[in-house]
Amino acid sequence: MTYTGIGILATLGDDLSRINRKSIVDGVAAVQRPDGSFSACVDGSENDMRFVFCAAAICHMLDYWGNVDKEKMFEFITSCIRYDNGFSQYLEGEAHGGTTFCALAALELSGQLHRLDVTTIENIKRWLIFRQVNGFQGRPNKAVDTCYSFWIGAALRILGAFELIDYEENRAYIMETQDSIVGGFSKWPQSTTDPFHTYFGLCGLSFMNEPGLSAVMPSLNISMRAYNRLKQLHAQWQVESTDDRFVSSNKSASSKLNSDENSTSVTSPLIEAQ
C-alpha cells in the first residue's frame, strides 16, 4: 500500500512534503529479511519478489535508501532466476511474467541492472519474447491475458527489447477484450471488464504508442508525467540536503570558534592577583 500510495500522490502532482521520507524507508528496511527479500509488514507475512519490487519502488520514488541492503536484495533477485531464464516469486518457485517484471524493475530502480551479464540478459529477453501468442501469457502453456501486455511489455521495455514483439497481434488481442457497451477491458475476450485489466490494457497500448494515451514509465508503473515530476522533486531535495549540510557545517564551525574565543579570553591568575 505504501508503494501505491506514493505513486498515486505523484500521479496527482503532490509535492510529497507531508510524508516523512526517512521514517518510511526505515520501515522498509525493517521488513527486509536475512535472505534479502522483503515482507509486507513487521508482524510477518509472505516475503517474495512482489515486496522486493515495492521496496525498490518506494526507495527510488523517495530518493532515499537508508539502511536497505541493496547487495542482499541483488542476491535474492538473482537467486530466483529459474532454469528457463524467467524469475520466480521466491526461491525454487516457477518463473512467471509478473515476478520477472518485479525482479527487473527492482534491479533497474536500485541501479543494479547492469550487474547482469550479457548472456543472462539475452536469455531473459528470449523467455519474455516467447510469452507472446497473440497477446501475452504469464507462463508457458497458460492462456493469454490482457494484463501481461504490461508485465511482459514493461519487462521488455526495461531491457530495451520491446520492439522485438509483434505490435499488431498484441494490439488486436487487447482490443478484442474491450467492451464497447459498458467500457473497459477484460482479461479474456467475452469476459467481464474490470479496472485492473482496463488499466494494464491501456498501459500495453501506451507502450505501442497508441494515439491519445500518455506515456508510461515501465519500471515504476506510473505515467511519465508523474515520473518527471518525481525527478524535479529529487533535484529539489538534493539542493535542500546540500543547504542543510552547509548550514550545519557553519553552525559547527561557529560553535568551535566561539569555544576557542572563550578559551583564549580567560583572565590570567597573575593579572587577577594584581
PDB file of C-alpha atoms in Angstrom:
ATOM      1  CA  MET A   1       0.000   0.000   0.000  1.00  0.00           C
ATOM      2  CA  THR A   2       2.930   2.355   0.650  1.00  0.00           C
ATOM      3  CA  TYR A   3       4.169   1.956  -2.931  1.00  0.00           C
ATOM      4  CA  THR A   4       0.747   2.573  -4.434  1.00  0.00           C
ATOM      5  CA  GLY A   5       0.075   5.463  -2.045  1.00  0.00           C
ATOM      6  CA  ILE A   6       3.242   7.312  -3.046  1.00  0.00           C
ATOM      7  CA  GLY A   7       2.647   6.513  -6.707  1.00  0.00           C
ATOM      8  CA  ILE A   8      -0.877   7.923  -6.549  1.00  0.00           C
ATOM      9  CA  LEU A   9       0.336  11.086  -4.802  1.00  0.00           C
ATOM     10  CA  ALA A  10       2.981  11.550  -7.504  1.00  0.00           C
ATOM     11  CA  THR A  11       0.370  10.999 -10.209  1.00  0.00           C
ATOM     12  CA  LEU A  12      -1.844  13.652  -8.615  1.00  0.00           C
ATOM     13  CA  GLY A  13       1.054  16.133  -8.652  1.00  0.00           C
ATOM     14  CA  ASP A  14       1.608  16.223  -4.885  1.00  0.00           C
ATOM     15  CA  ASP A  15       4.969  17.581  -3.677  1.00  0.00           C
ATOM     16  CA  LEU A  16       5.237  14.793  -1.044  1.00  0.00           C
ATOM     17  CA  SER A  17       6.118  17.394   1.601  1.00  0.00           C
ATOM     18  CA  ARG A  18       3.625  15.913   4.053  1.00  0.00           C
ATOM     19  CA  ILE A  19       5.265  12.496   4.217  1.00  0.00           C
ATOM     20  CA  ASN A  20       8.305  11.569   6.299  1.00  0.00           C
ATOM     21  CA  ARG A  21      10.713  10.052   3.801  1.00  0.00           C
ATOM     22  CA  LYS A  22      13.177   8.774   6.390  1.00  0.00           C
ATOM     23  CA  SER A  23      10.531   7.100   8.547  1.00  0.00           C
ATOM     24  CA  ILE A  24       9.016   5.374   5.531  1.00  0.00           C
ATOM     25  CA  VAL A  25      12.360   3.993   4.351  1.00  0.00           C
ATOM     26  CA  ASP A  26      13.260   2.984   7.915  1.00  0.00           C
ATOM     27  CA  GLY A  27      10.051   0.963   7.842  1.00  0.00           C
ATOM     28  CA  VAL A  28      11.048  -0.620   4.533  1.00  0.00           C
ATOM     29  CA  ALA A  29      14.463  -1.581   5.918  1.00  0.00           C
ATOM     30  CA  ALA A  30      12.781  -3.089   8.990  1.00  0.00           C
ATOM     31  CA  VAL A  31      10.902  -5.653   6.876  1.00  0.00           C
ATOM     32  CA  GLN A  32      13.927  -6.804   4.857  1.00  0.00           C
ATOM     33  CA  ARG A  33      14.596 -10.469   5.568  1.00  0.00           C
ATOM     34  CA  PRO A  34      18.041 -12.066   6.069  1.00  0.00           C
ATOM     35  CA  ASP A  35      17.905 -13.545   2.542  1.00  0.00           C
ATOM     36  CA  GLY A  36      17.474 -10.054   1.051  1.00  0.00           C
ATOM     37  CA  SER A  37      13.753 -10.309   0.301  1.00  0.00           C
ATOM     38  CA  PHE A  38      11.057  -8.174   1.939  1.00  0.00           C
ATOM     39  CA  SER A  39       7.809  -8.916   3.717  1.00  0.00           C
ATOM     40  CA  ALA A  40       4.684  -6.764   3.767  1.00  0.00           C
ATOM     41  CA  CYS A  41       4.801  -5.768   7.437  1.00  0.00           C
ATOM     42  CA  VAL A  42       6.876  -6.102  10.609  1.00  0.00           C
ATOM     43  CA  ASP A  43       4.348  -8.518  12.125  1.00  0.00           C
ATOM     44  CA  GLY A  44       5.323 -11.069   9.495  1.00  0.00           C
ATOM     45  CA  SER A  45       3.822 -12.048   6.161  1.00  0.00           C
ATOM     46  CA  GLU A  46       4.830 -13.613   2.884  1.00  0.00           C
ATOM     47  CA  ASN A  47       8.224 -12.413   1.693  1.00  0.00           C
ATOM     48  CA  ASP A  48       8.888 -12.600  -2.011  1.00  0.00           C
ATOM     49  CA  MET A  49       9.640 -10.736  -5.242  1.00  0.00           C
ATOM     50  CA  ARG A  50       6.442  -8.669  -5.122  1.00  0.00           C
ATOM     51  CA  PHE A  51       7.602  -6.917  -1.974  1.00  0.00           C
ATOM     52  CA  VAL A  52      11.166  -6.607  -3.292  1.00  0.00           C
ATOM     53  CA  PHE A  53       9.735  -4.546  -6.144  1.00  0.00           C
ATOM     54  CA  CYS A  54       7.611  -2.466  -3.768  1.00  0.00           C
ATOM     55  CA  ALA A  55      10.644  -1.773  -1.565  1.00  0.00           C
ATOM     56  CA  ALA A  56      12.778  -0.698  -4.530  1.00  0.00           C
ATOM     57  CA  ALA A  57       9.988   1.471  -5.953  1.00  0.00           C
ATOM     58  CA  ILE A  58       9.409   3.209  -2.605  1.00  0.00           C
ATOM     59  CA  CYS A  59      13.094   3.971  -2.081  1.00  0.00           C
ATOM     60  CA  HIS A  60      13.527   5.154  -5.661  1.00  0.00           C
ATOM     61  CA  MET A  61      10.484   7.432  -5.553  1.00  0.00           C
ATOM     62  CA  LEU A  62      11.646   8.917  -2.244  1.00  0.00           C
ATOM     63  CA  ASP A  63      15.263   9.129  -3.483  1.00  0.00           C
ATOM     64  CA  TYR A  64      16.484   7.604  -0.228  1.00  0.00           C
ATOM     65  CA  TRP A  65      17.668   4.067   0.578  1.00  0.00           C
ATOM     66  CA  GLY A  66      18.663   4.429   4.223  1.00  0.00           C
ATOM     67  CA  ASN A  67      19.591   1.057   5.737  1.00  0.00           C
ATOM     68  CA  VAL A  68      18.110  -1.048   2.944  1.00  0.00           C
ATOM     69  CA  ASP A  69      20.732  -3.646   1.980  1.00  0.00           C
ATOM     70  CA  LYS A  70      20.853  -3.428  -1.812  1.00  0.00           C
ATOM     71  CA  GLU A  71      23.534  -6.108  -2.052  1.00  0.00           C
ATOM     72  CA  LYS A  72      21.333  -8.629  -0.244  1.00  0.00           C
ATOM     73  CA  MET A  73      18.439  -7.540  -2.442  1.00  0.00           C
ATOM     74  CA  PHE A  74      20.519  -8.261  -5.546  1.00  0.00           C
ATOM     75  CA  GLU A  75      21.492 -11.690  -4.213  1.00  0.00           C
ATOM     76  CA  PHE A  76      17.860 -12.625  -3.584  1.00  0.00           C
ATOM     77  CA  ILE A  77      16.725 -11.442  -7.016  1.00  0.00           C
ATOM     78  CA  THR A  78      19.418 -13.309  -8.912  1.00  0.00           C
ATOM     79  CA  SER A  79      18.857 -16.459  -6.844  1.00  0.00           C
ATOM     80  CA  CYS A  80      15.314 -16.535  -8.263  1.00  0.00           C
ATOM     81  CA  ILE A  81      16.403 -16.908 -11.901  1.00  0.00           C
ATOM     82  CA  ARG A  82      14.991 -20.272 -12.949  1.00  0.00           C
ATOM     83  CA  TYR A  83      16.322 -22.885 -15.360  1.00  0.00           C
ATOM     84  CA  ASP A  84      14.224 -21.437 -18.207  1.00  0.00           C
ATOM     85  CA  ASN A  85      15.577 -17.900 -17.542  1.00  0.00           C
ATOM     86  CA  GLY A  86      12.487 -16.255 -16.079  1.00  0.00           C
ATOM     87  CA  PHE A  87      12.299 -15.072 -12.457  1.00  0.00           C
ATOM     88  CA  SER A  88      10.236 -16.792  -9.777  1.00  0.00           C
ATOM     89  CA  GLN A  89       8.372 -15.240  -6.870  1.00  0.00           C
ATOM     90  CA  TYR A  90      10.574 -16.970  -4.291  1.00  0.00           C
ATOM     91  CA  LEU A  91      13.414 -19.474  -4.130  1.00  0.00           C
ATOM     92  CA  GLU A  92      12.636 -22.686  -6.027  1.00  0.00           C
ATOM     93  CA  GLY A  93       9.397 -21.239  -7.439  1.00  0.00           C
ATOM     94  CA  GLU A  94       8.194 -21.197 -11.055  1.00  0.00           C
ATOM     95  CA  ALA A  95       9.209 -18.466 -13.496  1.00  0.00           C
ATOM     96  CA  HIS A  96       6.361 -16.009 -14.033  1.00  0.00           C
ATOM     97  CA  GLY A  97       5.783 -12.888 -16.123  1.00  0.00           C
ATOM     98  CA  GLY A  98       4.689 -10.737 -13.200  1.00  0.00           C
ATOM     99  CA  THR A  99       7.613 -11.645 -10.978  1.00  0.00           C
ATOM    100  CA  THR A 100      10.055 -11.305 -13.867  1.00  0.00           C
ATOM    101  CA  PHE A 101       8.849  -7.722 -14.225  1.00  0.00           C
ATOM    102  CA  CYS A 102       9.195  -7.194 -10.458  1.00  0.00           C
ATOM    103  CA  ALA A 103      12.754  -8.532 -10.496  1.00  0.00           C
ATOM    104  CA  LEU A 104      13.935  -6.476 -13.470  1.00  0.00           C
ATOM    105  CA  ALA A 105      12.203  -3.320 -12.256  1.00  0.00           C
ATOM    106  CA  ALA A 106      13.757  -3.681  -8.790  1.00  0.00           C
ATOM    107  CA  LEU A 107      17.194  -4.102 -10.356  1.00  0.00           C
ATOM    108  CA  GLU A 108      16.745  -1.028 -12.542  1.00  0.00           C
ATOM    109  CA  LEU A 109      15.325   1.125  -9.742  1.00  0.00           C
ATOM    110  CA  SER A 110      18.169   0.156  -7.406  1.00  0.00           C
ATOM    111  CA  GLY A 111      20.789   0.862 -10.082  1.00  0.00           C
ATOM    112  CA  GLN A 112      21.877  -2.771 -10.354  1.00  0.00           C
ATOM    113  CA  LEU A 113      20.512  -3.967 -13.695  1.00  0.00           C
ATOM    114  CA  HIS A 114      23.960  -3.547 -15.255  1.00  0.00           C
ATOM    115  CA  ARG A 115      25.292  -6.287 -12.967  1.00  0.00           C
ATOM    116  CA  LEU A 116      23.536  -8.969 -15.018  1.00  0.00           C
ATOM    117  CA  ASP A 117      25.890 -10.273 -17.698  1.00  0.00           C
ATOM    118  CA  VAL A 118      25.065 -10.129 -21.403  1.00  0.00           C
ATOM    119  CA  THR A 119      24.255 -13.840 -21.679  1.00  0.00           C
ATOM    120  CA  THR A 120      21.810 -13.669 -18.778  1.00  0.00           C
ATOM    121  CA  ILE A 121      20.104 -10.601 -20.257  1.00  0.00           C
ATOM    122  CA  GLU A 122      19.740 -12.247 -23.669  1.00  0.00           C
ATOM    123  CA  ASN A 123      18.296 -15.410 -22.106  1.00  0.00           C
ATOM    124  CA  ILE A 124      15.747 -13.367 -20.140  1.00  0.00           C
ATOM    125  CA  LYS A 125      14.759 -11.492 -23.308  1.00  0.00           C
ATOM    126  CA  ARG A 126      14.199 -14.806 -25.075  1.00  0.00           C
ATOM    127  CA  TRP A 127      11.986 -16.105 -22.256  1.00  0.00           C
ATOM    128  CA  LEU A 128       9.933 -12.910 -22.340  1.00  0.00           C
ATOM    129  CA  ILE A 129       9.539 -12.802 -26.124  1.00  0.00           C
ATOM    130  CA  PHE A 130       8.355 -16.421 -26.118  1.00  0.00           C
ATOM    131  CA  ARG A 131       5.437 -15.392 -23.897  1.00  0.00           C
ATOM    132  CA  GLN A 132       3.706 -13.801 -26.887  1.00  0.00           C
ATOM    133  CA  VAL A 133       0.980 -15.879 -28.506  1.00  0.00           C
ATOM    134  CA  ASN A 134      -1.107 -13.049 -29.911  1.00  0.00           C
ATOM    135  CA  GLY A 135      -1.330 -11.146 -26.661  1.00  0.00           C
ATOM    136  CA  PHE A 136       0.903 -12.365 -23.833  1.00  0.00           C
ATOM    137  CA  GLN A 137       0.742 -15.226 -21.349  1.00  0.00           C
ATOM    138  CA  GLY A 138       2.330 -15.177 -17.897  1.00  0.00           C
ATOM    139  CA  ARG A 139       3.835 -18.667 -18.058  1.00  0.00           C
ATOM    140  CA  PRO A 140       4.383 -21.360 -20.700  1.00  0.00           C
ATOM    141  CA  ASN A 141       1.226 -23.260 -21.677  1.00  0.00           C
ATOM    142  CA  LYS A 142      -1.080 -20.758 -19.960  1.00  0.00           C
ATOM    143  CA  ALA A 143      -3.854 -18.692 -21.507  1.00  0.00           C
ATOM    144  CA  VAL A 144      -3.153 -15.231 -22.884  1.00  0.00           C
ATOM    145  CA  ASP A 145      -4.282 -12.445 -20.532  1.00  0.00           C
ATOM    146  CA  THR A 146      -4.559  -8.692 -21.135  1.00  0.00           C
ATOM    147  CA  CYS A 147      -2.557  -7.696 -18.048  1.00  0.00           C
ATOM    148  CA  TYR A 148       0.572  -9.435 -19.340  1.00  0.00           C
ATOM    149  CA  SER A 149       0.757  -6.880 -22.110  1.00  0.00           C
ATOM    150  CA  PHE A 150       2.024  -4.723 -19.260  1.00  0.00           C
ATOM    151  CA  TRP A 151       4.013  -7.230 -17.169  1.00  0.00           C
ATOM    152  CA  ILE A 152       5.858  -8.716 -20.139  1.00  0.00           C
ATOM    153  CA  GLY A 153       5.820  -5.498 -22.144  1.00  0.00           C
ATOM    154  CA  ALA A 154       7.293  -3.445 -19.306  1.00  0.00           C
ATOM    155  CA  ALA A 155       9.978  -6.074 -18.666  1.00  0.00           C
ATOM    156  CA  LEU A 156      10.977  -5.941 -22.329  1.00  0.00           C
ATOM    157  CA  ARG A 157      10.947  -2.134 -22.193  1.00  0.00           C
ATOM    158  CA  ILE A 158      13.342  -2.246 -19.250  1.00  0.00           C
ATOM    159  CA  LEU A 159      15.677  -4.483 -21.262  1.00  0.00           C
ATOM    160  CA  GLY A 160      15.338  -2.352 -24.402  1.00  0.00           C
ATOM    161  CA  ALA A 161      13.793  -5.206 -26.387  1.00  0.00           C
ATOM    162  CA  PHE A 162      10.128  -4.244 -26.711  1.00  0.00           C
ATOM    163  CA  GLU A 163      10.485  -3.606 -30.437  1.00  0.00           C
ATOM    164  CA  LEU A 164      11.006  -7.360 -30.941  1.00  0.00           C
ATOM    165  CA  ILE A 165       7.340  -8.174 -30.279  1.00  0.00           C
ATOM    166  CA  ASP A 166       4.516  -8.277 -32.818  1.00  0.00           C
ATOM    167  CA  TYR A 167       2.726  -4.977 -32.182  1.00  0.00           C
ATOM    168  CA  GLU A 168      -0.298  -5.718 -34.361  1.00  0.00           C
ATOM    169  CA  GLU A 169      -1.022  -9.102 -32.783  1.00  0.00           C
ATOM    170  CA  ASN A 170      -0.763  -7.670 -29.280  1.00  0.00           C
ATOM    171  CA  ARG A 171      -2.925  -4.661 -30.112  1.00  0.00           C
ATOM    172  CA  ALA A 172      -5.553  -6.832 -31.784  1.00  0.00           C
ATOM    173  CA  TYR A 173      -5.816  -9.056 -28.708  1.00  0.00           C
ATOM    174  CA  ILE A 174      -6.161  -6.141 -26.284  1.00  0.00           C
ATOM    175  CA  MET A 175      -8.831  -4.522 -28.454  1.00  0.00           C
ATOM    176  CA  GLU A 176     -10.699  -7.825 -28.638  1.00  0.00           C
ATOM    177  CA  THR A 177     -11.165  -7.730 -24.855  1.00  0.00           C
ATOM    178  CA  GLN A 178     -12.740  -4.262 -24.925  1.00  0.00           C
ATOM    179  CA  ASP A 179     -16.429  -3.920 -24.097  1.00  0.00           C
ATOM    180  CA  SER A 180     -17.823  -1.228 -26.384  1.00  0.00           C
ATOM    181  CA  ILE A 181     -21.097  -1.036 -24.435  1.00  0.00           C
ATOM    182  CA  VAL A 182     -20.099  -0.706 -20.756  1.00  0.00           C
ATOM    183  CA  GLY A 183     -16.472   0.236 -21.449  1.00  0.00           C
ATOM    184  CA  GLY A 184     -13.172  -1.126 -20.211  1.00  0.00           C
ATOM    185  CA  PHE A 185     -11.035  -4.168 -20.947  1.00  0.00           C
ATOM    186  CA  SER A 186     -11.214  -7.714 -19.584  1.00  0.00           C
ATOM    187  CA  LYS A 187      -8.558 -10.393 -19.217  1.00  0.00           C
ATOM    188  CA  TRP A 188     -10.132 -12.509 -21.996  1.00  0.00           C
ATOM    189  CA  PRO A 189     -12.499 -11.761 -24.884  1.00  0.00           C
ATOM    190  CA  GLN A 190     -16.184 -12.025 -23.966  1.00  0.00           C
ATOM    191  CA  SER A 191     -15.374 -11.669 -20.253  1.00  0.00           C
ATOM    192  CA  THR A 192     -16.447  -9.058 -17.723  1.00  0.00           C
ATOM    193  CA  THR A 193     -14.349  -5.897 -17.794  1.00  0.00           C
ATOM    194  CA  ASP A 194     -12.681  -4.604 -14.641  1.00  0.00           C
ATOM    195  CA  PRO A 195     -10.443  -1.657 -13.618  1.00  0.00           C
ATOM    196  CA  PHE A 196      -7.353  -3.861 -13.177  1.00  0.00           C
ATOM    197  CA  HIS A 197      -7.290  -5.209 -16.720  1.00  0.00           C
ATOM    198  CA  THR A 198      -8.508  -1.914 -18.147  1.00  0.00           C
ATOM    199  CA  TYR A 199      -5.530  -0.124 -16.634  1.00  0.00           C
ATOM    200  CA  PHE A 200      -2.973  -2.688 -17.763  1.00  0.00           C
ATOM    201  CA  GLY A 201      -4.565  -2.945 -21.185  1.00  0.00           C
ATOM    202  CA  LEU A 202      -4.161   0.807 -21.603  1.00  0.00           C
ATOM    203  CA  CYS A 203      -0.537   0.529 -20.441  1.00  0.00           C
ATOM    204  CA  GLY A 204       0.105  -2.166 -23.030  1.00  0.00           C
ATOM    205  CA  LEU A 205      -1.376   0.051 -25.729  1.00  0.00           C
ATOM    206  CA  SER A 206       0.663   3.015 -24.492  1.00  0.00           C
ATOM    207  CA  PHE A 207       3.881   1.026 -24.919  1.00  0.00           C
ATOM    208  CA  MET A 208       2.925   0.693 -28.584  1.00  0.00           C
ATOM    209  CA  ASN A 209       2.344   4.459 -28.878  1.00  0.00           C
ATOM    210  CA  GLU A 210      -1.434   4.227 -29.191  1.00  0.00           C
ATOM    211  CA  PRO A 211      -2.736   7.726 -30.087  1.00  0.00           C
ATOM    212  CA  GLY A 212      -4.305   9.642 -27.227  1.00  0.00           C
ATOM    213  CA  LEU A 213      -2.588   7.731 -24.414  1.00  0.00           C
ATOM    214  CA  SER A 214       0.027   9.131 -22.039  1.00  0.00           C
ATOM    215  CA  ALA A 215       3.463   7.520 -21.898  1.00  0.00           C
ATOM    216  CA  VAL A 216       4.139   5.070 -19.058  1.00  0.00           C
ATOM    217  CA  MET A 217       7.367   4.764 -17.064  1.00  0.00           C
ATOM    218  CA  PRO A 218       7.820   0.951 -17.166  1.00  0.00           C
ATOM    219  CA  SER A 219       9.762   0.161 -14.006  1.00  0.00           C
ATOM    220  CA  LEU A 220       7.662   2.341 -11.668  1.00  0.00           C
ATOM    221  CA  ASN A 221       4.338   1.643 -13.395  1.00  0.00           C
ATOM    222  CA  ILE A 222       3.321   5.317 -13.333  1.00  0.00           C
ATOM    223  CA  SER A 223       2.889   7.921 -16.055  1.00  0.00           C
ATOM    224  CA  MET A 224       5.971   9.623 -17.460  1.00  0.00           C
ATOM    225  CA  ARG A 225       4.416  12.924 -16.409  1.00  0.00           C
ATOM    226  CA  ALA A 226       4.367  11.733 -12.784  1.00  0.00           C
ATOM    227  CA  TYR A 227       7.905  10.369 -13.114  1.00  0.00           C
ATOM    228  CA  ASN A 228       9.220  13.659 -14.477  1.00  0.00           C
ATOM    229  CA  ARG A 229       7.592  15.401 -11.523  1.00  0.00           C
ATOM    230  CA  LEU A 230       9.400  12.987  -9.189  1.00  0.00           C
ATOM    231  CA  LYS A 231      12.731  13.816 -10.823  1.00  0.00           C
ATOM    232  CA  GLN A 232      12.075  17.509 -10.168  1.00  0.00           C
ATOM    233  CA  LEU A 233      11.377  16.713  -6.517  1.00  0.00           C
ATOM    234  CA  HIS A 234      14.593  14.665  -6.306  1.00  0.00           C
ATOM    235  CA  ALA A 235      16.615  17.626  -7.593  1.00  0.00           C
ATOM    236  CA  GLN A 236      14.880  19.910  -5.099  1.00  0.00           C
ATOM    237  CA  TRP A 237      15.551  17.522  -2.199  1.00  0.00           C
ATOM    238  CA  GLN A 238      19.209  17.233  -3.142  1.00  0.00           C
ATOM    239  CA  VAL A 239      19.599  21.034  -3.098  1.00  0.00           C
ATOM    240  CA  GLU A 240      17.833  21.216   0.261  1.00  0.00           C
ATOM    241  CA  SER A 241      20.050  18.447   1.624  1.00  0.00           C
ATOM    242  CA  THR A 242      23.174  20.297   0.463  1.00  0.00           C
ATOM    243  CA  ASP A 243      21.896  23.525   2.038  1.00  0.00           C
ATOM    244  CA  ASP A 244      21.165  21.720   5.319  1.00  0.00           C
ATOM    245  CA  ARG A 245      24.681  20.267   5.408  1.00  0.00           C
ATOM    246  CA  PHE A 246      26.131  23.728   4.680  1.00  0.00           C
ATOM    247  CA  VAL A 247      24.123  25.323   7.486  1.00  0.00           C
ATOM    248  CA  SER A 248      25.047  22.514   9.863  1.00  0.00           C
ATOM    249  CA  SER A 249      28.722  22.863   8.943  1.00  0.00           C
ATOM    250  CA  ASN A 250      28.604  26.637   9.507  1.00  0.00           C
ATOM    251  CA  LYS A 251      26.926  26.180  12.882  1.00  0.00           C
ATOM    252  CA  SER A 252      29.578  23.681  13.899  1.00  0.00           C
ATOM    253  CA  ALA A 253      32.397  25.990  12.778  1.00  0.00           C
ATOM    254  CA  SER A 254      30.792  28.967  14.544  1.00  0.00           C
ATOM    255  CA  SER A 255      30.373  26.974  17.736  1.00  0.00           C
ATOM    256  CA  LYS A 256      34.022  25.902  17.642  1.00  0.00           C
ATOM    257  CA  LEU A 257      35.142  29.496  17.026  1.00  0.00           C
ATOM    258  CA  ASN A 258      33.118  30.755  19.985  1.00  0.00           C
ATOM    259  CA  SER A 259      34.545  28.000  22.126  1.00  0.00           C
ATOM    260  CA  ASP A 260      38.095  28.936  21.104  1.00  0.00           C
ATOM    261  CA  GLU A 261      37.427  32.620  21.818  1.00  0.00           C
ATOM    262  CA  ASN A 262      36.079  31.808  25.254  1.00  0.00           C
ATOM    263  CA  SER A 263      39.136  29.712  25.982  1.00  0.00           C
ATOM    264  CA  THR A 264      41.584  32.455  24.997  1.00  0.00           C
ATOM    265  CA  SER A 265      39.762  35.186  26.926  1.00  0.00           C
ATOM    266  CA  VAL A 266      40.203  33.589  30.346  1.00  0.00           C
ATOM    267  CA  THR A 267      41.941  36.056  32.690  1.00  0.00           C
ATOM    268  CA  SER A 268      45.427  35.063  33.842  1.00  0.00           C
ATOM    269  CA  PRO A 269      45.729  34.336  37.573  1.00  0.00           C
ATOM    270  CA  LEU A 270      48.698  36.785  37.696  1.00  0.00           C
ATOM    271  CA  ILE A 271      46.544  39.617  36.353  1.00  0.00           C
ATOM    272  CA  GLU A 272      43.792  38.762  38.802  1.00  0.00           C
ATOM    273  CA  ALA A 273      46.335  38.880  41.625  1.00  0.00           C
ATOM    274  CA  GLN A 274      47.343  42.418  40.646  1.00  0.00           C
TER     275      GLN A 274
END
